Coordinates of N, CA, C and O in Angstrom, one line a residue:
X1 N -81.2 1.5 50.7 CA -80.7 0.4 50.0 C -79.0 0.6 49.9 O -78.6 1.8 50.0
X2 N -78.7 -0.3 49.7 CA -77.3 0.5 50.2 C -76.8 1.2 48.6 O -76.3 -0.3 47.5
X3 N -76.2 2.0 48.5 CA -75.4 2.3 47.0 C -73.9 1.8 46.3 O -73.1 0.3 47.2
X4 N -74.2 0.8 45.2 CA -73.0 -0.2 45.0 C -72.2 0.7 45.1 O -71.2 2.2 45.0
X5 N -70.4 1.2 44.9 CA -69.0 1.3 44.9 C -68.5 2.0 44.4 O -68.4 0.6 43.1
X6 N -68.3 2.4 43.3 CA -67.7 3.4 41.9 C -66.4 3.3 42.5 O -66.4 4.5 43.2
X7 N -64.7 2.9 42.1 CA -63.9 3.5 42.2 C -63.6 4.2 40.5 O -63.7 3.2 39.2
X8 N -63.1 6.7 41.0 CA -63.0 5.9 39.7 C -62.2 6.9 38.9 O -61.1 7.0 39.9
X9 N -60.9 6.5 38.3 CA -59.5 6.4 38.4 C -59.3 7.5 37.0 O -59.6 7.5 35.9
X10 N -59.0 8.6 37.5 CA -59.8 9.7 36.3 C -58.5 11.2 36.5 O -58.1 12.3 37.1
X11 N -57.5 11.0 35.8 CA -56.3 11.9 35.3 C -57.0 14.1 35.5 O -55.3 15.2 35.8
X12 N -57.9 13.9 34.3 CA -58.2 15.6 34.3 C -59.0 15.9 35.2 O -59.9 15.0 36.5
X13 N -58.5 16.6 36.5 CA -59.8 17.2 37.3 C -60.2 18.0 36.9 O -61.5 17.4 38.3
X14 N -61.2 18.1 35.5 CA -62.5 18.9 35.4 C -63.1 17.3 35.3 O -64.2 17.0 35.7
X15 N -62.6 16.6 34.2 CA -64.1 15.2 34.4 C -63.5 14.5 35.2 O -64.8 13.8 35.4
X16 N -62.6 14.5 36.5 CA -62.6 14.0 37.6 C -64.1 14.2 38.5 O -65.1 13.9 39.2
X17 N -63.4 16.1 37.8 CA -64.8 16.7 39.5 C -66.3 16.5 38.6 O -67.8 16.3 39.6
X18 N -66.4 17.3 37.8 CA -67.2 16.1 37.1 C -68.3 15.3 38.0 O -69.3 15.4 37.6
X19 N -67.4 13.5 36.8 CA -67.8 12.3 37.0 C -67.9 12.6 38.7 O -70.0 11.8 39.2
X20 N -67.5 13.5 39.6 CA -68.5 13.5 41.0 C -69.3 13.7 41.1 O -69.5 13.0 41.6
X21 N -69.3 15.1 40.4 CA -69.9 15.8 41.1 C -71.8 14.8 40.2 O -73.1 15.5 40.8
X22 N -71.3 14.9 39.1 CA -73.1 14.2 39.1 C -73.5 12.2 39.8 O -74.6 11.7 38.7
X23 N -71.8 11.9 40.4 CA -72.8 11.1 40.5 C -72.4 10.8 42.1 O -72.1 8.7 42.1
X24 N -71.7 10.9 42.7 CA -71.4 11.0 43.9 C -73.0 11.1 45.2 O -72.9 9.7 45.3
X25 N -74.0 11.3 44.6 CA -75.3 10.5 45.7 C -75.9 9.3 45.0 O -76.3 9.1 45.8
X26 N -75.9 9.0 44.1 CA -76.5 7.5 43.3 C -75.4 6.5 44.2 O -75.6 5.5 43.6
X27 N -73.4 6.3 44.4 CA -73.1 5.7 44.4 C -72.6 6.0 45.4 O -72.0 7.7 45.6
X28 N -71.4 4.8 46.2 CA -70.1 5.6 46.8 C -69.5 5.3 46.5 O -68.5 4.5 45.5
X29 N -67.9 6.7 46.3 CA -67.1 6.8 45.3 C -65.6 7.0 46.2 O -65.9 7.5 47.0
X30 N -64.9 5.8 45.6 CA -63.1 6.8 45.6 C -62.8 7.1 45.3 O -63.4 6.3 43.5
X31 N -61.7 7.7 45.0 CA -61.3 8.4 43.3 C -60.8 8.8 43.6 O -59.5 9.8 45.0
X32 N -59.7 8.2 43.0 CA -58.1 8.7 42.8 C -57.5 9.5 40.7 O -58.1 9.3 40.0
X33 N -56.3 10.2 41.1 CA -56.7 10.1 39.8 C -55.0 10.2 39.5 O -54.2 10.4 37.8
X34 N -55.1 9.4 39.7 CA -53.5 7.8 38.8 C -53.8 6.6 39.9 O -54.4 6.3 40.4
X35 N -52.9 6.2 39.3 CA -53.3 4.6 39.4 C -52.7 4.2 41.1 O -53.1 3.7 41.3
X36 N -52.2 4.8 41.0 CA -51.0 5.1 43.1 C -52.5 4.6 43.7 O -52.4 4.2 44.7
X37 N -52.8 6.2 43.4 CA -54.0 7.5 44.6 C -55.7 5.1 44.2 O -55.9 5.1 45.1
X38 N -54.9 5.4 43.2 CA -56.1 4.3 43.2 C -56.1 2.5 44.0 O -56.7 1.9 44.7
X39 N -54.4 2.0 43.7 CA -54.0 1.0 44.4 C -55.0 1.0 46.0 O -54.8 0.5 46.9
X40 N -54.0 1.9 46.8 CA -54.0 3.1 48.1 C -55.8 2.9 48.0 O -56.0 1.9 49.8
X41 N -56.7 3.2 47.5 CA -58.3 2.9 47.6 C -57.9 1.4 48.4 O -58.9 1.3 48.6
X42 N -58.2 1.1 47.3 CA -57.8 -0.8 47.3 C -57.1 -1.6 48.4 O -58.2 -1.5 49.2
X43 N -56.0 -1.3 49.2 CA -55.4 -1.5 50.1 C -56.2 -1.0 51.4 O -55.6 -1.6 52.1
X44 N -56.8 0.4 51.6 CA -57.1 1.4 52.4 C -58.6 0.3 52.4 O -59.8 1.5 53.4
X45 N -59.3 -1.0 51.9 CA -61.1 -1.4 52.4 C -61.8 -0.9 51.3 O -63.2 -1.3 51.4
X46 N -61.6 -0.1 50.3 CA -62.9 -0.1 49.8 C -62.2 -1.3 48.4 O -61.6 -1.1 47.9
X47 N -63.9 -2.1 48.2 CA -64.0 -3.3 46.6 C -64.5 -2.0 46.8 O -66.1 -2.3 46.5
X48 N -64.5 -2.4 45.3 CA -65.0 -1.8 43.8 C -66.8 -2.6 43.2 O -65.5 -3.7 43.4
X49 N -67.6 -2.2 42.9 CA -68.5 -3.3 42.7 C -68.3 -3.0 40.4 O -68.2 -4.2 39.3
X50 N -67.4 -1.9 40.6 CA -67.0 -1.5 39.2 C -66.3 -0.2 39.0 O -65.7 -0.1 40.3
X51 N -65.1 -0.1 37.9 CA -63.9 1.0 38.0 C -64.7 1.0 36.6 O -64.5 1.2 35.7
X52 N -64.0 3.0 36.5 CA -64.4 3.4 35.9 C -62.8 4.3 35.8 O -62.3 4.8 36.1
X53 N -62.1 3.6 34.6 CA -60.0 3.2 34.4 C -60.3 4.3 33.4 O -60.6 4.2 32.3
X54 N -59.6 5.3 33.5 CA -58.7 6.3 32.4 C -57.9 5.3 31.7 O -56.9 4.8 33.0
X55 N -57.5 5.4 30.8 CA -57.1 4.3 30.2 C -55.5 5.0 31.0 O -54.6 4.6 30.8
X56 N -55.0 6.3 29.5 CA -54.2 7.4 30.0 C -54.5 7.8 31.2 O -54.7 8.8 31.4
X57 N -52.9 7.4 32.6 CA -52.7 7.5 33.5 C -52.6 8.1 33.7 O -50.6 7.1 33.6
X58 N -51.6 8.5 34.1 CA -50.0 8.0 35.7 C -49.9 6.6 35.6 O -50.7 6.1 36.5
X59 N -48.8 7.2 36.4 CA -48.1 5.1 36.3 C -49.1 5.0 37.7 O -48.9 5.5 39.3
X60 N -49.2 3.6 38.2 CA -49.5 2.4 37.5 C -50.5 2.6 36.7 O -51.3 4.0 36.8
X61 N -50.1 2.4 35.2 CA -51.1 3.3 33.5 C -52.0 2.1 34.0 O -52.2 1.5 35.0
X62 N -53.4 2.7 33.6 CA -54.2 1.6 33.8 C -53.6 -0.2 33.3 O -54.6 -1.0 33.4
X63 N -52.9 -0.7 32.8 CA -52.3 -1.5 32.3 C -52.6 -2.4 33.6 O -52.9 -3.4 34.2
X64 N -52.1 -1.3 34.5 CA -50.5 -2.0 34.6 C -51.9 -1.8 37.0 O -51.2 -3.2 37.0
X65 N -52.7 -1.8 36.8 CA -53.4 -1.1 37.4 C -54.6 -1.9 37.4 O -54.5 -3.0 38.9
X66 N -54.3 -2.9 35.6 CA -55.6 -4.3 36.3 C -54.8 -5.5 37.2 O -55.7 -5.6 37.8
X67 N -54.4 -4.9 36.0 CA -53.0 -6.4 36.6 C -53.0 -6.3 38.2 O -52.6 -7.0 39.1
X68 N -52.9 -5.3 38.9 CA -51.8 -5.0 40.3 C -53.3 -5.7 40.9 O -53.4 -5.6 42.4
X69 N -54.6 -5.4 40.1 CA -55.7 -5.8 40.9 C -56.3 -7.5 40.8 O -56.8 -7.9 41.6
X70 N -55.8 -7.7 40.1 CA -55.9 -8.7 40.0 C -54.6 -10.1 40.7 O -55.7 -10.8 41.0
X71 N -53.9 -8.8 40.5 CA -52.4 -9.7 41.6 C -53.3 -10.2 43.7 O -52.8 -10.9 44.0
X72 N -53.7 -8.3 43.5 CA -55.0 -8.5 45.0 C -55.7 -9.9 45.1 O -56.6 -9.8 45.9
X73 N -56.4 -10.4 44.0 CA -57.0 -11.3 43.7 C -58.7 -10.4 44.0 O -60.0 -11.4 43.3
X74 N -58.7 -9.3 42.5 CA -59.8 -8.3 42.7 C -60.4 -8.8 40.7 O -61.1 -7.5 40.5
X75 N -59.4 -9.4 40.1 CA -59.8 -9.3 38.8 C -61.5 -10.0 38.3 O -61.1 -9.4 37.2
X76 N -62.6 -10.1 39.2 CA -64.1 -10.1 38.4 C -64.4 -8.8 38.8 O -65.8 -8.4 38.5
X77 N -63.8 -7.6 39.0 CA -64.8 -6.7 39.6 C -64.2 -5.9 37.4 O -63.3 -5.7 36.9
X78 N -65.4 -5.7 37.1 CA -65.7 -5.7 35.9 C -65.3 -3.9 35.1 O -65.1 -2.8 36.8
X79 N -64.1 -3.6 34.6 CA -64.3 -2.1 34.1 C -64.4 -1.3 32.6 O -64.7 -1.9 32.4
X80 N -64.8 -0.7 32.7 CA -65.5 0.8 32.2 C -63.8 1.3 32.0 O -64.1 2.5 32.3
X81 N -63.9 1.2 30.8 CA -62.6 1.8 30.0 C -62.6 3.1 29.2 O -63.6 3.5 28.4
X82 N -61.6 4.6 29.6 CA -62.7 5.5 29.4 C -61.1 5.9 28.8 O -59.8 5.6 29.4
X83 N -61.1 6.2 27.1 CA -60.2 6.6 26.4 C -59.9 7.3 25.3 O -61.5 7.6 25.0
X84 N -59.7 8.2 25.1 CA -59.6 9.7 24.2 C -58.8 8.4 22.5 O -59.2 9.0 21.3
X85 N -58.2 7.2 23.5 CA -57.0 6.5 22.1 C -58.5 5.8 21.0 O -59.6 5.9 20.5
X86 N -57.8 6.2 19.5 CA -58.5 5.8 18.3 C -58.9 4.0 19.0 O -60.5 3.4 18.6
X87 N -58.0 3.0 19.1 CA -58.0 1.8 19.6 C -58.8 1.3 21.0 O -57.6 0.3 21.8
X88 N -59.9 1.7 21.4 CA -59.9 2.3 22.8 C -61.5 0.9 22.1 O -60.8 -0.1 23.4
X89 N -61.8 0.1 21.8 CA -61.9 -0.5 21.5 C -61.5 -2.8 22.2 O -60.8 -3.0 22.3
X90 N -59.8 -1.9 21.2 CA -59.1 -2.9 21.0 C -58.3 -3.6 22.4 O -57.8 -4.3 23.0
X91 N -58.1 -2.2 22.5 CA -57.6 -2.3 24.4 C -58.3 -2.7 25.8 O -57.7 -4.0 26.0
X92 N -60.3 -2.1 25.5 CA -60.5 -2.7 26.4 C -60.6 -4.7 26.3 O -61.0 -5.5 27.4
X93 N -60.5 -4.6 24.5 CA -60.6 -6.4 24.4 C -59.8 -6.6 25.0 O -60.2 -8.5 26.2
X94 N -58.4 -6.4 24.8 CA -56.7 -6.5 25.6 C -57.1 -7.3 27.2 O -56.5 -7.5 27.7
X95 N -57.6 -6.3 27.6 CA -57.8 -6.0 28.9 C -59.1 -6.7 29.8 O -58.9 -6.7 30.8
X96 N -59.8 -7.5 28.8 CA -60.9 -8.2 30.1 C -61.7 -6.9 30.4 O -63.0 -7.3 30.6
X97 N -61.6 -5.4 29.4 CA -63.3 -5.2 30.2 C -64.2 -5.1 29.4 O -64.2 -5.5 28.0
X98 N -65.3 -5.1 29.7 CA -66.7 -4.9 29.4 C -66.8 -4.5 28.7 O -67.9 -4.4 27.4
X99 N -66.7 -3.2 29.3 CA -67.3 -1.5 27.8 C -66.0 -0.5 27.4 O -64.9 -0.7 28.3
X100 N -66.5 0.4 27.1 CA -65.2 1.2 27.1 C -66.5 2.2 26.5 O -67.7 2.7 25.7
X101 N -65.6 3.7 26.7 CA -66.5 4.7 26.2 C -64.9 5.5 26.1 O -64.4 6.0 26.7
X102 N -65.9 6.4 24.7 CA -64.4 7.3 25.0 C -64.8 8.5 24.4 O -65.8 9.2 24.4
X103 N -63.3 9.4 25.0 CA -63.4 10.8 25.2 C -64.0 11.2 24.3 O -62.8 11.3 23.1
X104 N -63.6 13.4 24.9 CA -64.8 13.5 25.6 C -66.6 12.6 25.6 O -66.9 11.9 24.3
X105 N -67.0 12.6 26.1 CA -68.2 11.9 26.1 C -69.4 12.7 26.8 O -69.3 13.3 27.7
X106 N -70.2 12.4 27.2 CA -72.5 13.1 27.4 C -72.0 11.5 28.9 O -72.2 10.7 28.7
X107 N -72.3 12.6 29.4 CA -73.2 11.6 31.2 C -74.2 11.2 30.4 O -73.8 9.5 31.2
X108 N -75.1 11.1 29.5 CA -76.7 9.7 29.9 C -75.9 9.6 28.7 O -76.8 7.8 29.5
X109 N -74.5 9.4 28.4 CA -73.4 8.1 27.6 C -73.0 7.6 27.9 O -73.1 5.8 28.2
X110 N -72.9 7.9 29.4 CA -71.9 7.0 30.7 C -73.0 6.4 31.0 O -72.8 5.3 31.0
X111 N -74.1 6.5 31.8 CA -75.2 6.2 32.5 C -75.6 5.0 31.6 O -76.0 3.9 32.3
X112 N -76.1 5.2 30.8 CA -76.3 4.1 29.6 C -75.5 2.9 29.9 O -75.9 1.8 30.3
X113 N -73.4 3.6 29.7 CA -73.3 1.9 29.4 C -73.1 1.8 30.7 O -73.0 0.0 31.2
X114 N -73.8 2.6 32.1 CA -73.6 2.0 33.7 C -74.9 1.7 33.9 O -74.4 -0.3 34.1
X115 N -75.5 1.0 33.5 CA -76.9 1.1 33.1 C -77.0 -1.0 32.5 O -77.5 -2.0 33.2
X116 N -76.7 -0.9 30.9 CA -76.0 -2.1 30.0 C -75.3 -2.9 31.2 O -75.4 -4.2 31.1
X117 N -74.7 -2.1 32.4 CA -73.5 -4.0 32.7 C -74.2 -3.9 33.8 O -73.6 -4.8 34.3
X118 N -75.4 -3.5 34.3 CA -75.7 -4.0 35.0 C -75.8 -2.7 35.9 O -75.5 -3.2 37.0
X119 N -75.2 -1.8 36.0 CA -74.6 -1.2 37.5 C -75.9 -0.1 37.3 O -75.1 1.1 37.9
X120 N -76.9 -0.5 37.0 CA -77.6 1.4 37.3 C -77.8 1.3 39.1 O -78.0 0.6 39.9
X121 N -78.2 2.1 39.5 CA -78.2 2.7 40.9 C -79.6 2.0 41.6 O -80.2 1.6 40.2

């Protein structure tokens, strides 16, 4: 069975590494520390089934990255928005993200959200 593809965009090295270690066996991952590297993943042919996106990343920002994906015809990819911002739910709605998760979070909460979004492994 083919693994679903997950693009992880997170600038915090420790959290990014933790996500990779936790999710690598279940999903095909492309991991980016910023928006520019995330765009490179896409440009090099990685077509994610879902994006796990930190809103506050180095340029392009989370918002700009979503706009760039729309410009490339990838508007239908669901985004699970991550942020420590208090208004993350408002941001998620504005960006059309189907769900969000407040940082810091437990891996079990992330897995529950992925499952609810139909992204179970």
